[in-house]
Amino acid sequence: MTQGKSVLELTTRIGEVLLKNGGEIFRVQQTMQIVAKAYGVSGFHVYVLANGLFVSIEEDGKQLCSQVGAGTEPAEPVVASQIRHVPLSSVHLGRVAAVNNLSREIAAHKYTVEQAKEKIEQIDQIPFTSNALQVLVSGVGAGAFCYLFGGSPLDCLASFISGLVLWVFVLFLTAKGANKIMVNILSSALVTAMGVLFFHVLFGDNMDMIVIGSIVPLLPGVPLTNSIRDFLNGDYLSGTIRMIDAVLVACCIALGVGIVLSAFQMLTGITLL
């Protein structure tokens, strides 16, 4: 395999790992270009979307033939390209940071292409935070946001418990292969039902504060932020894709909340909010 094709595979893999773990379009494109330049590839072209990569490298034909032992006659430039579909998935900023560090080390010529390939595969295997810690953080986040929105101590406690149950439910649905739409609708419906239960049966002073705090762990903060950054960088298509994803998640959350509130009102005649 020629140096150019090896670099093509490496840069594509780096871009894929960055993109699927929450890297913004500008970061992905810039990192891939830095890596290609570090290995002396000049005819490098990349087009990045929110869910796909299009990469090509143009090599001088004469040099390529010489490398593979096929003669030294002048030839047409040889173009190698790769395409990757990168579905929108969970965010892992630890992997993004690790790839950024790797690109700096590559730019400092610390790794050969093969060594860099091994490093990027190791980075892609960095595990997510343990399920127990995710559940705890969800509960703490829900309780903290309930407090920020003006909830009482009892409201914060109710949101904390709801946040714990919420993320256990999210992990369960994800393990069963449920899609993002169903996960967000069912999860938001669950925490709304828990908010109703706490307010009317157990404890809590403001049901709206309990529900608002509880749904915060579901909000699409990173996709929304990245979509805005893509717009500011002129990547309007990718920004639109990510914005649609964020808006869809928000609509699913609103639908789940609305279903429970409407059902409770129809069954009891009590208007909750």
Coordinates of C-alpha atoms in Angstrom, one line a residue:
M1 CA 0.0 0.0 0.0
T2 CA 1.3 3.5 -0.9
Q3 CA 2.0 6.1 1.7
G4 CA -0.8 8.2 0.3
K5 CA -3.4 5.5 0.7
S6 CA -2.3 4.7 4.2
V7 CA -2.6 8.4 5.1
L8 CA -6.1 8.4 3.5
E9 CA -7.2 5.5 5.7
L10 CA -5.8 7.2 8.8
T11 CA -7.3 10.6 8.2
T12 CA -10.7 9.1 7.4
R13 CA -10.6 7.1 10.6
I14 CA -9.6 10.1 12.6
G15 CA -12.4 12.1 11.1
E16 CA -14.9 9.3 11.7
V17 CA -14.0 9.1 15.4
L18 CA -14.2 12.8 15.9
L19 CA -17.5 13.2 14.1
K20 CA -19.4 10.3 15.8
N21 CA -18.3 11.5 19.2
G22 CA -19.5 15.1 19.0
G23 CA -16.7 17.0 17.2
E24 CA -17.9 20.0 15.2
I25 CA -17.5 20.1 11.5
F26 CA -14.7 22.7 11.5
R27 CA -12.7 20.7 14.0
V28 CA -13.0 17.5 12.0
Q29 CA -12.0 19.1 8.7
Q30 CA -9.1 21.0 10.2
T31 CA -7.7 18.0 12.1
M32 CA -7.8 15.8 9.0
Q33 CA -5.9 18.4 7.0
I34 CA -3.3 18.8 9.7
V35 CA -2.7 15.1 9.8
A36 CA -2.4 14.8 6.0
K37 CA 0.0 17.8 5.9
A38 CA 2.1 16.2 8.7
Y39 CA 2.7 13.2 6.5
G40 CA 3.6 15.2 3.5
V41 CA 0.4 14.7 1.5
S42 CA -0.4 17.8 -0.6
G43 CA -3.3 16.7 -2.8
F44 CA -5.7 16.1 0.1
H45 CA -9.4 17.0 -0.2
V46 CA -12.1 16.5 2.4
Y47 CA -15.8 17.4 2.6
V48 CA -17.5 16.9 6.0
L49 CA -21.2 16.7 6.8
A50 CA -22.8 16.1 10.2
N51 CA -23.3 12.5 9.2
G52 CA -20.8 11.7 6.5
L53 CA -17.2 12.1 5.3
F54 CA -15.9 12.4 1.7
V55 CA -12.1 12.2 1.5
S56 CA -9.7 11.9 -1.4
I57 CA -6.0 12.0 -2.0
E58 CA -4.3 12.7 -5.3
E59 CA -0.9 11.1 -5.8
D60 CA 1.6 11.8 -8.6
G61 CA 1.4 8.8 -11.0
K62 CA 5.2 8.6 -11.6
Q63 CA 6.0 8.5 -7.9
L64 CA 3.3 5.9 -7.3
C65 CA 4.5 3.6 -10.0
S66 CA 8.1 3.9 -8.7
Q67 CA 6.9 3.0 -5.2
V68 CA 5.1 -0.2 -6.3
G69 CA 7.8 -1.3 -8.7
A70 CA 5.7 -1.0 -11.8
G71 CA 8.2 1.2 -13.7
T72 CA 9.1 4.8 -13.8
E73 CA 7.2 6.0 -16.9
P74 CA 5.1 9.2 -16.4
A75 CA 1.5 8.5 -15.6
E76 CA -1.7 10.3 -14.9
P77 CA -2.2 11.3 -11.3
V78 CA -3.9 8.6 -9.2
V79 CA -6.8 9.5 -7.1
A80 CA -7.9 7.4 -4.1
S81 CA -11.0 8.3 -2.1
Q82 CA -13.1 7.0 0.8
I83 CA -16.7 7.7 1.9
R84 CA -17.9 7.1 5.4
H85 CA -21.5 7.3 6.7
V86 CA -21.4 8.4 10.3
P87 CA -24.7 8.2 12.1
L88 CA -25.6 10.7 14.8
S89 CA -24.8 9.0 18.0
S90 CA -23.8 9.5 21.7
V91 CA -21.3 12.2 22.5
H92 CA -17.9 11.2 24.1
L93 CA -15.9 14.4 24.5
G94 CA -13.1 12.4 26.1
R95 CA -12.4 10.7 22.8
V96 CA -12.6 14.1 21.0
A97 CA -9.9 15.5 23.4
A98 CA -7.8 12.4 22.9
V99 CA -7.9 12.7 19.1
N100 CA -7.0 16.4 19.4
N101 CA -3.9 15.4 21.4
L102 CA -3.1 12.7 18.9
S103 CA -3.2 15.2 16.0
R104 CA -0.8 17.5 17.8
E105 CA 1.6 14.6 18.4
I106 CA 1.3 13.6 14.7
A107 CA 2.0 17.2 13.7
A108 CA 5.2 17.0 15.9
H109 CA 6.2 13.9 13.9
K110 CA 6.0 11.5 16.9
Y111 CA 4.3 8.7 15.1
T112 CA 4.5 6.8 11.9
V113 CA 1.3 6.2 9.9
E114 CA 1.0 2.7 11.3
Q115 CA 1.6 3.8 14.9
A116 CA -1.0 6.5 14.5
K117 CA -3.5 4.0 13.2
E118 CA -3.0 1.9 16.3
K119 CA -3.4 5.0 18.5
I120 CA -6.7 6.0 16.9
E121 CA -8.1 2.5 17.4
Q122 CA -7.1 2.7 21.0
I123 CA -8.9 6.0 21.3
D124 CA -12.0 4.6 19.7
Q125 CA -12.1 2.0 22.5
I126 CA -12.1 4.5 25.4
P127 CA -15.1 3.4 27.4
F128 CA -18.0 5.6 28.3
T129 CA -18.5 6.6 31.9
S130 CA -19.9 3.7 34.0
N131 CA -23.7 3.3 34.1
A132 CA -23.7 3.9 37.9
L133 CA -21.9 7.2 37.5
Q134 CA -24.2 8.2 34.6
V135 CA -27.2 7.6 36.8
L136 CA -25.8 9.6 39.7
V137 CA -24.9 12.5 37.5
S138 CA -28.4 12.5 36.0
G139 CA -29.9 12.7 39.4
V140 CA -27.5 15.5 40.6
G141 CA -28.1 17.4 37.4
A142 CA -31.9 17.2 37.7
G143 CA -31.8 18.3 41.3
A144 CA -29.4 21.2 40.6
F145 CA -31.4 22.6 37.7
C146 CA -34.6 22.3 39.7
Y147 CA -32.9 24.5 42.3
L148 CA -31.7 27.0 39.7
F149 CA -35.2 27.3 38.3
G150 CA -36.5 28.2 41.8
G151 CA -37.6 24.9 43.2
S152 CA -37.8 24.3 46.9
P153 CA -35.6 21.7 48.8
L154 CA -38.4 19.1 48.5
D155 CA -38.8 19.9 44.8
C156 CA -35.0 19.4 44.3
L157 CA -35.1 16.1 46.2
A158 CA -38.0 14.9 44.0
S159 CA -36.1 15.9 40.9
F160 CA -33.0 14.1 42.1
I161 CA -34.9 10.9 42.6
S162 CA -36.7 11.3 39.2
G163 CA -33.3 12.0 37.5
L164 CA -31.9 8.7 38.9
V165 CA -34.9 6.7 37.7
L166 CA -34.9 8.5 34.4
W167 CA -31.4 7.5 33.5
V168 CA -31.9 3.9 34.6
F169 CA -34.9 3.8 32.2
V170 CA -32.8 5.4 29.4
L171 CA -30.1 2.8 29.8
F172 CA -32.7 0.1 29.8
L173 CA -34.3 1.3 26.6
T174 CA -31.0 1.9 24.9
A175 CA -29.9 -1.7 25.7
K176 CA -33.1 -3.0 24.2
G177 CA -32.3 -1.1 20.9
A178 CA -35.0 1.5 21.1
N179 CA -34.5 4.5 18.8
K180 CA -33.9 8.0 19.9
I181 CA -37.5 9.2 19.3
M182 CA -39.1 6.5 21.5
V183 CA -36.4 6.9 24.2
N184 CA -37.1 10.6 24.5
I185 CA -40.9 10.3 24.4
L186 CA -41.1 7.5 26.9
S187 CA -38.4 8.9 29.2
S188 CA -40.0 12.4 29.4
A189 CA -43.4 10.8 30.0
L190 CA -41.9 8.7 32.8
V191 CA -40.4 11.7 34.7
T192 CA -43.6 13.7 34.2
A193 CA -45.6 10.9 35.7
M194 CA -43.2 10.8 38.6
G195 CA -43.5 14.6 39.0
V196 CA -47.3 14.2 39.3
L197 CA -46.9 11.4 41.8
F198 CA -44.5 13.4 44.0
F199 CA -46.6 16.5 43.9
H200 CA -50.0 14.9 44.6
V201 CA -49.1 11.8 46.6
L202 CA -45.7 12.1 48.2
F203 CA -43.9 15.4 48.6
G204 CA -43.1 18.5 46.6
D205 CA -44.2 22.1 46.4
N206 CA -44.1 22.9 42.7
M207 CA -44.8 20.2 40.2
D208 CA -43.6 22.3 37.3
M209 CA -40.2 22.8 38.9
I210 CA -39.9 19.0 39.5
V211 CA -40.7 18.2 35.9
I212 CA -38.5 20.9 34.4
G213 CA -35.5 19.8 36.5
S214 CA -36.1 16.1 35.7
I215 CA -36.1 16.5 31.9
V216 CA -32.9 18.5 31.8
P217 CA -30.7 15.3 31.4
L218 CA -32.6 14.6 28.1
L219 CA -32.0 18.0 26.5
P220 CA -29.8 18.0 23.4
G221 CA -27.2 20.5 24.6
V222 CA -24.2 19.4 22.5
P223 CA -26.0 19.0 19.2
L224 CA -27.6 22.4 19.6
T225 CA -24.3 24.0 20.5
N226 CA -22.5 22.3 17.6
S227 CA -25.2 23.3 15.1
I228 CA -24.8 27.0 16.1
R229 CA -21.0 26.7 15.8
D230 CA -21.5 25.1 12.3
F231 CA -23.7 28.0 11.2
L232 CA -21.1 30.5 12.5
N233 CA -18.4 28.7 10.5
G234 CA -20.5 28.7 7.3
D235 CA -21.3 25.0 7.4
Y236 CA -25.0 25.6 6.8
L237 CA -26.0 22.1 5.7
S238 CA -24.3 20.4 8.7
G239 CA -25.7 23.0 11.0
T240 CA -29.2 22.4 9.7
I241 CA -28.8 18.6 10.1
R242 CA -27.8 19.0 13.7
M243 CA -30.4 21.7 14.4
I244 CA -33.1 19.4 13.1
D245 CA -31.8 16.6 15.4
A246 CA -31.9 18.9 18.4
V247 CA -35.3 20.3 17.6
L248 CA -36.6 16.7 17.0
V249 CA -35.4 15.7 20.5
A250 CA -37.0 18.7 22.1
C251 CA -40.3 18.0 20.3
C252 CA -40.2 14.4 21.5
I253 CA -39.6 15.6 25.1
A254 CA -42.5 18.0 24.8
L255 CA -44.7 15.3 23.4
G256 CA -44.0 12.9 26.3
V257 CA -44.7 15.6 28.9
G258 CA -47.9 16.7 27.1
I259 CA -49.2 13.1 26.8
V260 CA -49.0 12.6 30.6
L261 CA -50.4 16.0 31.5
S262 CA -53.3 15.6 29.1
A263 CA -54.1 12.1 30.2
F264 CA -54.1 13.1 33.9
Q265 CA -56.3 16.1 33.2
M266 CA -58.8 13.9 31.2
L267 CA -58.9 11.3 34.0
T268 CA -59.2 13.6 37.0
G269 CA -60.4 16.9 35.6
I270 CA -57.5 18.7 37.3
T271 CA -55.3 21.1 35.3
L272 CA -51.8 20.6 36.4
L273 CA -49.9 23.5 34.7

